N, CA, C and O atoms as a CHARMM CRD file, in Angstrom:
* protein
*
  288
    1    1 ILE  N      0.79000  -1.08700   0.06200 PROA 1      0.00000
    2    1 ILE  CA    -0.10800  -0.07300  -0.00800 PROA 1      0.00000
    3    1 ILE  C      0.78800   1.28800   0.03000 PROA 1      0.00000
    4    1 ILE  O      1.57500   1.44400   0.96300 PROA 1      0.00000
    5    2 ASN  N      0.68400   2.10200  -0.81700 PROA 2      0.00000
    6    2 ASN  CA     1.27800   3.41700  -0.92400 PROA 2      0.00000
    7    2 ASN  C      0.53500   4.30200  -0.26500 PROA 2      0.00000
    8    2 ASN  O     -0.69300   4.34700  -0.34300 PROA 2      0.00000
    9    3 ILE  N      1.34100   5.16200   0.51800 PROA 3      0.00000
   10    3 ILE  CA     0.67000   6.21100   1.24500 PROA 3      0.00000
   11    3 ILE  C      1.60000   7.53900   0.73900 PROA 3      0.00000
   12    3 ILE  O      2.77300   7.77200   1.02800 PROA 3      0.00000
   13    4 LEU  N      0.78700   8.23700  -0.01400 PROA 4      0.00000
   14    4 LEU  CA     1.14300   9.72500  -0.66700 PROA 4      0.00000
   15    4 LEU  C      1.24200  10.74200   0.42100 PROA 4      0.00000
   16    4 LEU  O      0.22300  10.98900   1.06700 PROA 4      0.00000
   17    5 ASP  N      2.36400  11.36100   0.69400 PROA 5      0.00000
   18    5 ASP  CA     2.46400  12.18300   1.60200 PROA 5      0.00000
   19    5 ASP  C      2.95800  13.58600   0.89800 PROA 5      0.00000
   20    5 ASP  O      3.13400  14.59900   1.57500 PROA 5      0.00000
   21    6 ALA  N      3.12400  13.55800  -0.24000 PROA 6      0.00000
   22    6 ALA  CA     3.64000  14.85900  -0.77300 PROA 6      0.00000
   23    6 ALA  C      2.60300  15.26200  -1.74100 PROA 6      0.00000
   24    6 ALA  O      1.88200  14.39100  -2.22800 PROA 6      0.00000
   25    7 SER  N      2.46900  16.42300  -2.04500 PROA 7      0.00000
   26    7 SER  CA     1.50700  16.90300  -3.27900 PROA 7      0.00000
   27    7 SER  C      2.08700  16.19400  -4.66800 PROA 7      0.00000
   28    7 SER  O      1.28300  15.85300  -5.53700 PROA 7      0.00000
   29    8 THR  N      3.59100  15.97600  -4.85100 PROA 8      0.00000
   30    8 THR  CA     3.95300  15.49700  -6.05900 PROA 8      0.00000
   31    8 THR  C      3.79900  13.89600  -6.35700 PROA 8      0.00000
   32    8 THR  O      4.04100  13.36200  -7.43900 PROA 8      0.00000
   33    9 GLY  N      3.39100  13.31100  -5.28700 PROA 9      0.00000
   34    9 GLY  CA     3.56200  11.78400  -5.37100 PROA 9      0.00000
   35    9 GLY  C      2.60500  11.26300  -6.21100 PROA 9      0.00000
   36    9 GLY  O      1.55700  11.89300  -6.07300 PROA 9      0.00000
   37   10 ASN  N      2.51000  10.28300  -7.11100 PROA 10     0.00000
   38   10 ASN  CA     1.79200   9.63500  -7.88700 PROA 10     0.00000
   39   10 ASN  C      1.50500   8.27100  -7.21700 PROA 10     0.00000
   40   10 ASN  O      2.43300   7.56300  -6.82600 PROA 10     0.00000
   41   11 PRO  N      0.08100   7.87800  -7.07600 PROA 11     0.00000
   42   11 PRO  CA    -0.07800   6.41000  -6.82800 PROA 11     0.00000
   43   11 PRO  C      0.42100   5.68200  -8.06300 PROA 11     0.00000
   44   11 PRO  O      0.41400   6.11100  -9.21700 PROA 11     0.00000
   45   12 ASP  N      0.92400   4.32300  -7.55400 PROA 12     0.00000
   46   12 ASP  CA     1.08500   3.20400  -8.09500 PROA 12     0.00000
   47   12 ASP  C      0.17300   2.21600  -8.52100 PROA 12     0.00000
   48   12 ASP  O      0.24000   1.11900  -7.96500 PROA 12     0.00000
   49   13 ILE  N     -0.84200   2.44000  -9.58700 PROA 13     0.00000
   50   13 ILE  CA    -2.06400   1.84000  -9.72500 PROA 13     0.00000
   51   13 ILE  C     -1.82300   1.56500 -11.23900 PROA 13     0.00000
   52   13 ILE  O     -1.12300   2.43400 -11.76000 PROA 13     0.00000
   53   14 PRO  N     -2.29300   0.41900 -12.19800 PROA 14     0.00000
   54   14 PRO  CA    -2.51200   0.45000 -13.33300 PROA 14     0.00000
   55   14 PRO  C     -3.71100   1.35700 -13.88300 PROA 14     0.00000
   56   14 PRO  O     -4.83300   1.38400 -13.37800 PROA 14     0.00000
   57   15 SER  N     -3.31600   2.06500 -14.95300 PROA 15     0.00000
   58   15 SER  CA    -4.26500   2.90200 -15.56400 PROA 15     0.00000
   59   15 SER  C     -5.87600   2.24200 -15.78700 PROA 15     0.00000
   60   15 SER  O     -6.89200   2.93700 -15.77300 PROA 15     0.00000
   61   16 GLU  N     -5.85600   1.05500 -15.95100 PROA 16     0.00000
   62   16 GLU  CA    -7.12100   0.28500 -16.03000 PROA 16     0.00000
   63   16 GLU  C     -8.20000   0.65300 -14.84500 PROA 16     0.00000
   64   16 GLU  O     -9.41700   0.48300 -14.92000 PROA 16     0.00000
   65   17 TRP  N     -7.49300   1.18100 -13.76900 PROA 17     0.00000
   66   17 TRP  CA    -8.21000   1.35200 -12.63300 PROA 17     0.00000
   67   17 TRP  C     -8.63700   2.74200 -12.47800 PROA 17     0.00000
   68   17 TRP  O     -9.42400   3.00800 -11.57000 PROA 17     0.00000
   69   18 PHE  N     -8.14600   3.79700 -13.37600 PROA 18     0.00000
   70   18 PHE  CA    -8.49900   5.03400 -13.05000 PROA 18     0.00000
   71   18 PHE  C     -9.89600   5.35700 -12.87500 PROA 18     0.00000
   72   18 PHE  O    -10.38000   5.92400 -11.89500 PROA 18     0.00000
   73   19 ARG  N    -10.58500   4.89900 -14.04000 PROA 19     0.00000
   74   19 ARG  CA   -12.04900   5.17400 -14.21000 PROA 19     0.00000
   75   19 ARG  C    -12.97600   4.25600 -13.17100 PROA 19     0.00000
   76   19 ARG  O    -14.15300   4.50600 -12.91100 PROA 19     0.00000
   77   20 THR  N    -12.26200   3.22200 -12.67000 PROA 20     0.00000
   78   20 THR  CA   -13.04500   2.67000 -11.70100 PROA 20     0.00000
   79   20 THR  C    -12.68800   3.27000  -9.97500 PROA 20     0.00000
   80   20 THR  O    -13.52000   3.18500  -9.07100 PROA 20     0.00000
   81   21 LEU  N    -11.67000   3.70200  -9.84700 PROA 21     0.00000
   82   21 LEU  CA   -11.34500   4.66700  -8.72500 PROA 21     0.00000
   83   21 LEU  C    -12.45200   5.97000  -8.69200 PROA 21     0.00000
   84   21 LEU  O    -13.23400   6.26200  -7.78700 PROA 21     0.00000
   85   22 LYS  N    -12.24100   6.61900  -9.95600 PROA 22     0.00000
   86   22 LYS  CA   -13.36200   7.59600 -10.00700 PROA 22     0.00000
   87   22 LYS  C    -14.52900   7.62400  -9.74800 PROA 22     0.00000
   88   22 LYS  O    -15.03500   8.44100  -8.97800 PROA 22     0.00000
   89   23 TYR  N    -15.27500   6.53000 -10.49100 PROA 23     0.00000
   90   23 TYR  CA   -16.82100   6.13300 -10.05000 PROA 23     0.00000
   91   23 TYR  C    -17.09100   5.78900  -8.61900 PROA 23     0.00000
   92   23 TYR  O    -18.13100   6.08500  -8.03000 PROA 23     0.00000
   93   24 ASN  N    -15.93900   5.05300  -8.03400 PROA 24     0.00000
   94   24 ASN  CA   -16.22000   4.31100  -6.73200 PROA 24     0.00000
   95   24 ASN  C    -16.01200   5.57800  -5.84900 PROA 24     0.00000
   96   24 ASN  O    -16.86200   5.79300  -4.98500 PROA 24     0.00000
   97   25 LEU  N    -15.10300   6.32500  -5.96500 PROA 25     0.00000
   98   25 LEU  CA   -15.17900   7.43700  -5.14800 PROA 25     0.00000
   99   25 LEU  C    -16.17900   8.44500  -5.23400 PROA 25     0.00000
  100   25 LEU  O    -16.49700   8.93000  -4.14800 PROA 25     0.00000
  101   26 ALA  N    -16.77300   8.89800  -6.26500 PROA 26     0.00000
  102   26 ALA  CA   -17.94300   9.63500  -6.48700 PROA 26     0.00000
  103   26 ALA  C    -19.07000   9.03000  -5.73800 PROA 26     0.00000
  104   26 ALA  O    -19.82700   9.74400  -5.07900 PROA 26     0.00000
  105   27 ALA  N    -19.21700   7.72100  -5.81200 PROA 27     0.00000
  106   27 ALA  CA   -20.28300   7.05400  -5.31500 PROA 27     0.00000
  107   27 ALA  C    -20.10200   7.13600  -3.60300 PROA 27     0.00000
  108   27 ALA  O    -21.03200   7.47400  -2.87100 PROA 27     0.00000
  109   28 ASP  N    -18.89100   6.80800  -3.15900 PROA 28     0.00000
  110   28 ASP  CA   -18.67000   6.97000  -1.56900 PROA 28     0.00000
  111   28 ASP  C    -18.57900   8.48700  -1.11200 PROA 28     0.00000
  112   28 ASP  O    -18.39100   8.69900   0.08600 PROA 28     0.00000
  113   29 ILE  N    -18.67900   9.37600  -1.84200 PROA 29     0.00000
  114   29 ILE  CA   -18.72100  10.69300  -1.33100 PROA 29     0.00000
  115   29 ILE  C    -19.86100  11.34000  -1.86600 PROA 29     0.00000
  116   29 ILE  O    -19.84700  12.53100  -1.55300 PROA 29     0.00000
  117   30 ALA  N    -21.03900  10.96000  -2.68900 PROA 30     0.00000
  118   30 ALA  CA   -22.18200  11.21300  -3.09900 PROA 30     0.00000
  119   30 ALA  C    -23.20900  11.73800  -1.93300 PROA 30     0.00000
  120   30 ALA  O    -23.84100  12.78600  -2.07000 PROA 30     0.00000
  121   31 PRO  N    -23.29300  11.03800  -0.95900 PROA 31     0.00000
  122   31 PRO  CA   -24.21000  11.53400   0.31900 PROA 31     0.00000
  123   31 PRO  C    -23.81500  12.85800   0.63700 PROA 31     0.00000
  124   31 PRO  O    -24.58000  13.56300   1.29500 PROA 31     0.00000
  125   32 GLU  N    -22.57200  13.34100   0.20300 PROA 32     0.00000
  126   32 GLU  CA   -22.27900  14.82200   0.96700 PROA 32     0.00000
  127   32 GLU  C    -22.74300  15.85000   0.03300 PROA 32     0.00000
  128   32 GLU  O    -22.65300  17.04100   0.33100 PROA 32     0.00000
  129   33 TYR  N    -23.35300  15.36000  -1.34600 PROA 33     0.00000
  130   33 TYR  CA   -23.55200  16.31200  -2.33600 PROA 33     0.00000
  131   33 TYR  C    -25.30200  16.01800  -2.41900 PROA 33     0.00000
  132   33 TYR  O    -25.92300  15.04600  -1.98800 PROA 33     0.00000
  133   34 THR  N    -25.78500  17.16800  -3.09500 PROA 34     0.00000
  134   34 THR  CA   -27.19200  17.27400  -3.25100 PROA 34     0.00000
  135   34 THR  C    -27.35100  16.46900  -4.80000 PROA 34     0.00000
  136   34 THR  O    -27.35100  17.15900  -5.82000 PROA 34     0.00000
  137   35 ILE  N    -27.45900  15.23900  -4.86400 PROA 35     0.00000
  138   35 ILE  CA   -27.85300  14.78300  -6.04300 PROA 35     0.00000
  139   35 ILE  C    -28.86100  13.95100  -6.23700 PROA 35     0.00000
  140   35 ILE  O    -29.11100  13.34400  -5.19500 PROA 35     0.00000
  141   36 SER  N    -29.85500  13.53000  -7.51000 PROA 36     0.00000
  142   36 SER  CA   -31.11400  12.88100  -7.08500 PROA 36     0.00000
  143   36 SER  C    -30.83000  11.37100  -7.08100 PROA 36     0.00000
  144   36 SER  O    -29.84100  10.86500  -7.61100 PROA 36     0.00000
  145   37 GLN  N    -31.69700  10.76800  -6.49600 PROA 37     0.00000
  146   37 GLN  CA   -31.47300   9.44800  -6.39800 PROA 37     0.00000
  147   37 GLN  C    -31.16000   8.55700  -7.65900 PROA 37     0.00000
  148   37 GLN  O    -30.47800   7.54000  -7.53600 PROA 37     0.00000
  149   38 ASP  N    -31.73000   9.00100  -9.01300 PROA 38     0.00000
  150   38 ASP  CA   -31.92700   8.56600 -10.10100 PROA 38     0.00000
  151   38 ASP  C    -30.02000   8.39800 -10.40000 PROA 38     0.00000
  152   38 ASP  O    -29.30000   7.42700 -10.63000 PROA 38     0.00000
  153   39 ARG  N    -29.78600   9.73500 -10.26200 PROA 39     0.00000
  154   39 ARG  CA   -28.23500   9.89300 -10.71000 PROA 39     0.00000
  155   39 ARG  C    -27.38100   8.96500  -9.72200 PROA 39     0.00000
  156   39 ARG  O    -26.50700   8.24000 -10.19500 PROA 39     0.00000
  157   40 LEU  N    -27.60500   8.98900  -8.53500 PROA 40     0.00000
  158   40 LEU  CA   -27.00300   8.55900  -7.79800 PROA 40     0.00000
  159   40 LEU  C    -26.76100   6.68600  -7.92000 PROA 40     0.00000
  160   40 LEU  O    -25.79100   5.97100  -7.67000 PROA 40     0.00000
  161   41 ASP  N    -28.09700   6.40700  -8.40200 PROA 41     0.00000
  162   41 ASP  CA   -28.21600   4.90400  -8.94000 PROA 41     0.00000
  163   41 ASP  C    -27.37400   4.62500  -9.88800 PROA 41     0.00000
  164   41 ASP  O    -26.65200   3.62900  -9.83100 PROA 41     0.00000
  165   42 ARG  N    -27.35900   5.58700 -11.02000 PROA 42     0.00000
  166   42 ARG  CA   -26.25400   5.30700 -12.24900 PROA 42     0.00000
  167   42 ARG  C    -25.08900   5.11000 -11.79600 PROA 42     0.00000
  168   42 ARG  O    -24.46600   4.05600 -11.92500 PROA 42     0.00000
  169   43 ILE  N    -24.67600   6.16700 -11.19600 PROA 43     0.00000
  170   43 ILE  CA   -23.18600   6.13700 -10.60100 PROA 43     0.00000
  171   43 ILE  C    -22.90300   4.75500  -9.79000 PROA 43     0.00000
  172   43 ILE  O    -21.98700   4.07300 -10.24900 PROA 43     0.00000
  173   44 GLU  N    -23.36700   4.41100  -8.99600 PROA 44     0.00000
  174   44 GLU  CA   -23.40000   3.08900  -8.01600 PROA 44     0.00000
  175   44 GLU  C    -23.21600   1.79400  -9.12400 PROA 44     0.00000
  176   44 GLU  O    -22.36300   0.90600  -9.15400 PROA 44     0.00000
  177   45 ALA  N    -24.30100   2.04900  -9.95700 PROA 45     0.00000
  178   45 ALA  CA   -24.33700   1.16700 -11.14200 PROA 45     0.00000
  179   45 ALA  C    -22.95100   0.94900 -11.86400 PROA 45     0.00000
  180   45 ALA  O    -22.29600  -0.09300 -11.87300 PROA 45     0.00000
  181   46 LYS  N    -22.66600   2.05400 -12.42000 PROA 46     0.00000
  182   46 LYS  CA   -21.35000   2.18400 -13.04200 PROA 46     0.00000
  183   46 LYS  C    -20.39200   1.74400 -12.27600 PROA 46     0.00000
  184   46 LYS  O    -19.74100   0.78100 -12.68100 PROA 46     0.00000
  185   47 ALA  N    -20.13500   2.23800 -11.21900 PROA 47     0.00000
  186   47 ALA  CA   -19.03100   1.84000 -10.27800 PROA 47     0.00000
  187   47 ALA  C    -18.88100   0.39200 -10.04400 PROA 47     0.00000
  188   47 ALA  O    -17.84600  -0.27200  -9.97800 PROA 47     0.00000
  189   48 ALA  N    -19.96200   0.07300  -9.94500 PROA 48     0.00000
  190   48 ALA  CA   -20.04100  -1.69900  -9.62600 PROA 48     0.00000
  191   48 ALA  C    -19.42600  -2.37300 -10.81700 PROA 48     0.00000
  192   48 ALA  O    -18.62100  -3.28700 -10.64100 PROA 48     0.00000
  193   49 GLN  N    -19.75700  -1.97600 -12.00300 PROA 49     0.00000
  194   49 GLN  CA   -19.60300  -2.43100 -13.15000 PROA 49     0.00000
  195   49 GLN  C    -18.06300  -2.24200 -13.56100 PROA 49     0.00000
  196   49 GLN  O    -17.41900  -3.19300 -14.00400 PROA 49     0.00000
  197   50 LEU  N    -17.57300  -1.11900 -13.41100 PROA 50     0.00000
  198   50 LEU  CA   -16.10000  -0.82300 -13.45600 PROA 50     0.00000
  199   50 LEU  C    -15.15600  -1.73100 -12.54400 PROA 50     0.00000
  200   50 LEU  O    -14.12400  -2.28900 -12.91800 PROA 50     0.00000
  201   51 LEU  N    -15.72700  -1.76300 -11.25600 PROA 51     0.00000
  202   51 LEU  CA   -14.94900  -2.78900 -10.28300 PROA 51     0.00000
  203   51 LEU  C    -14.97600  -4.01200 -10.73300 PROA 51     0.00000
  204   51 LEU  O    -13.94100  -4.67800 -10.75300 PROA 51     0.00000
  205   52 GLU  N    -15.92600  -4.40900 -11.08000 PROA 52     0.00000
  206   52 GLU  CA   -15.88000  -6.17100 -11.55200 PROA 52     0.00000
  207   52 GLU  C    -15.17000  -6.11700 -12.92300 PROA 52     0.00000
  208   52 GLU  O    -14.42100  -7.06500 -13.15800 PROA 52     0.00000
  209   53 ASN  N    -15.28200  -5.18800 -13.83500 PROA 53     0.00000
  210   53 ASN  CA   -14.23300  -5.44100 -14.91700 PROA 53     0.00000
  211   53 ASN  C    -12.63900  -5.13200 -14.72200 PROA 53     0.00000
  212   53 ASN  O    -11.83300  -5.49900 -15.57700 PROA 53     0.00000
  213   54 SER  N    -12.20000  -4.37200 -13.43700 PROA 54     0.00000
  214   54 SER  CA   -11.18300  -3.94500 -12.97700 PROA 54     0.00000
  215   54 SER  C    -10.72200  -5.28500 -12.43200 PROA 54     0.00000
  216   54 SER  O     -9.79800  -5.79600 -13.06500 PROA 54     0.00000
  217   55 LEU  N    -11.15800  -5.92200 -11.43600 PROA 55     0.00000
  218   55 LEU  CA   -10.80900  -6.82600 -10.72100 PROA 55     0.00000
  219   55 LEU  C    -10.53300  -7.88200 -11.72900 PROA 55     0.00000
  220   55 LEU  O     -9.40800  -8.35500 -11.56600 PROA 55     0.00000
  221   56 GLY  N    -11.25300  -8.45300 -12.80800 PROA 56     0.00000
  222   56 GLY  CA   -11.00900  -9.41900 -13.92200 PROA 56     0.00000
  223   56 GLY  C     -9.70800  -8.97000 -14.94000 PROA 56     0.00000
  224   56 GLY  O     -9.22800  -9.74500 -15.76700 PROA 56     0.00000
  225   57 PHE  N     -9.25500  -7.64000 -14.73300 PROA 57     0.00000
  226   57 PHE  CA    -8.14000  -7.65900 -15.64600 PROA 57     0.00000
  227   57 PHE  C     -6.93500  -7.98800 -15.57700 PROA 57     0.00000
  228   57 PHE  O     -6.22500  -8.09800 -16.57600 PROA 57     0.00000
  229   58 ASP  N     -6.49200  -8.21400 -14.24300 PROA 58     0.00000
  230   58 ASP  CA    -5.07600  -9.14700 -14.52300 PROA 58     0.00000
  231   58 ASP  C     -5.11000 -10.49100 -14.22400 PROA 58     0.00000
  232   58 ASP  O     -4.07100 -11.14800 -14.15700 PROA 58     0.00000
  233   59 MET  N     -6.11800 -10.92900 -14.05200 PROA 59     0.00000
  234   59 MET  CA    -6.24000 -12.58100 -14.12400 PROA 59     0.00000
  235   59 MET  C     -6.16600 -13.27300 -15.33300 PROA 59     0.00000
  236   59 MET  O     -6.61600 -12.88500 -16.41000 PROA 59     0.00000
  237   60 GLU  N     -5.57100 -14.32500 -15.10400 PROA 60     0.00000
  238   60 GLU  CA    -4.98300 -15.24100 -16.05300 PROA 60     0.00000
  239   60 GLU  C     -5.85900 -16.80300 -15.91200 PROA 60     0.00000
  240   60 GLU  O     -6.16400 -17.39900 -14.87900 PROA 60     0.00000
  241   61 ASN  N     -6.06300 -17.10700 -17.04500 PROA 61     0.00000
  242   61 ASN  CA    -6.84600 -18.56900 -16.76400 PROA 61     0.00000
  243   61 ASN  C     -5.90300 -19.69100 -17.35900 PROA 61     0.00000
  244   61 ASN  O     -6.36500 -20.60800 -18.04000 PROA 61     0.00000
  245   62 ASP  N     -4.91000 -19.60200 -17.14300 PROA 62     0.00000
  246   62 ASP  CA    -3.57400 -20.16100 -17.59000 PROA 62     0.00000
  247   62 ASP  C     -3.04600 -21.09000 -16.30900 PROA 62     0.00000
  248   62 ASP  O     -3.05600 -20.73000 -15.13200 PROA 62     0.00000
  249   63 SER  N     -2.64000 -22.21400 -16.76100 PROA 63     0.00000
  250   63 SER  CA    -2.06800 -22.92400 -15.58400 PROA 63     0.00000
  251   63 SER  C     -0.36900 -23.06100 -15.98600 PROA 63     0.00000
  252   63 SER  O      0.08000 -23.08100 -17.13200 PROA 63     0.00000
  253   64 LEU  N      0.39400 -23.14400 -14.75400 PROA 64     0.00000
  254   64 LEU  CA     1.69000 -23.10900 -14.88500 PROA 64     0.00000
  255   64 LEU  C      2.38900 -24.43700 -13.96100 PROA 64     0.00000
  256   64 LEU  O      2.32300 -24.66000 -12.75200 PROA 64     0.00000
  257   65 SER  N      2.87000 -24.97200 -14.73600 PROA 65     0.00000
  258   65 SER  CA     3.96500 -26.27600 -13.92600 PROA 65     0.00000
  259   65 SER  C      5.11200 -26.09700 -14.05100 PROA 65     0.00000
  260   65 SER  O      5.70900 -25.89500 -15.10900 PROA 65     0.00000
  261   66 ILE  N      5.64800 -26.16500 -12.72900 PROA 66     0.00000
  262   66 ILE  CA     7.09300 -26.23600 -12.25400 PROA 66     0.00000
  263   66 ILE  C      7.55000 -27.29100 -11.88600 PROA 66     0.00000
  264   66 ILE  O      6.89900 -27.80300 -10.97500 PROA 66     0.00000
  265   67 GLN  N      8.61700 -27.97300 -12.29600 PROA 67     0.00000
  266   67 GLN  CA     9.19300 -29.41200 -12.14900 PROA 67     0.00000
  267   67 GLN  C     10.64600 -29.23900 -11.72400 PROA 67     0.00000
  268   67 GLN  O     11.24400 -28.43200 -12.43600 PROA 67     0.00000
  269   68 PRO  N     11.30400 -29.73600 -10.83700 PROA 68     0.00000
  270   68 PRO  CA    12.67000 -29.59700 -10.83000 PROA 68     0.00000
  271   68 PRO  C     13.33800 -30.60700 -11.67000 PROA 68     0.00000
  272   68 PRO  O     12.81900 -31.68800 -11.95100 PROA 68     0.00000
  273   69 ASN  N     14.60600 -30.19000 -12.09900 PROA 69     0.00000
  274   69 ASN  CA    15.30300 -31.16900 -12.90600 PROA 69     0.00000
  275   69 ASN  C     16.26700 -32.06600 -12.12800 PROA 69     0.00000
  276   69 ASN  O     17.35900 -31.61200 -11.78600 PROA 69     0.00000
  277   70 PHE  N     15.99900 -33.01200 -11.90700 PROA 70     0.00000
  278   70 PHE  CA    16.69600 -34.03700 -11.01500 PROA 70     0.00000
  279   70 PHE  C     18.07000 -34.80900 -11.94600 PROA 70     0.00000
  280   70 PHE  O     18.90900 -35.57400 -11.47100 PROA 70     0.00000
  281   71 GLY  N     17.99300 -34.43600 -13.06500 PROA 71     0.00000
  282   71 GLY  CA    19.00300 -35.37800 -13.99100 PROA 71     0.00000
  283   71 GLY  C     20.37500 -34.73300 -13.86500 PROA 71     0.00000
  284   71 GLY  O     21.30500 -35.32600 -14.41200 PROA 71     0.00000
  285   72 GLY  N     20.63600 -33.57100 -13.20300 PROA 72     0.00000
  286   72 GLY  CA    21.82200 -33.38900 -12.86800 PROA 72     0.00000
  287   72 GLY  C     22.54100 -32.68800 -13.82200 PROA 72     0.00000
  288   72 GLY  O     23.73000 -32.43100 -13.63300 PROA 72     0.00000
């Protein structure tokens, strides 16, 4: 986990997560602002969709088999 303590610090996250972070942050802070329930519902739905896509971004469905060489 990176803790940014300077204004010049940049988070070390893949660019595929930028929109996911933006929409989930918007959904998180939305109650502090006056927005319609319809708009909040759309933001939350988009946030959930982007999160699901981002979580599957770096997953591979391949297997890896490693075996030691005892032949010398």
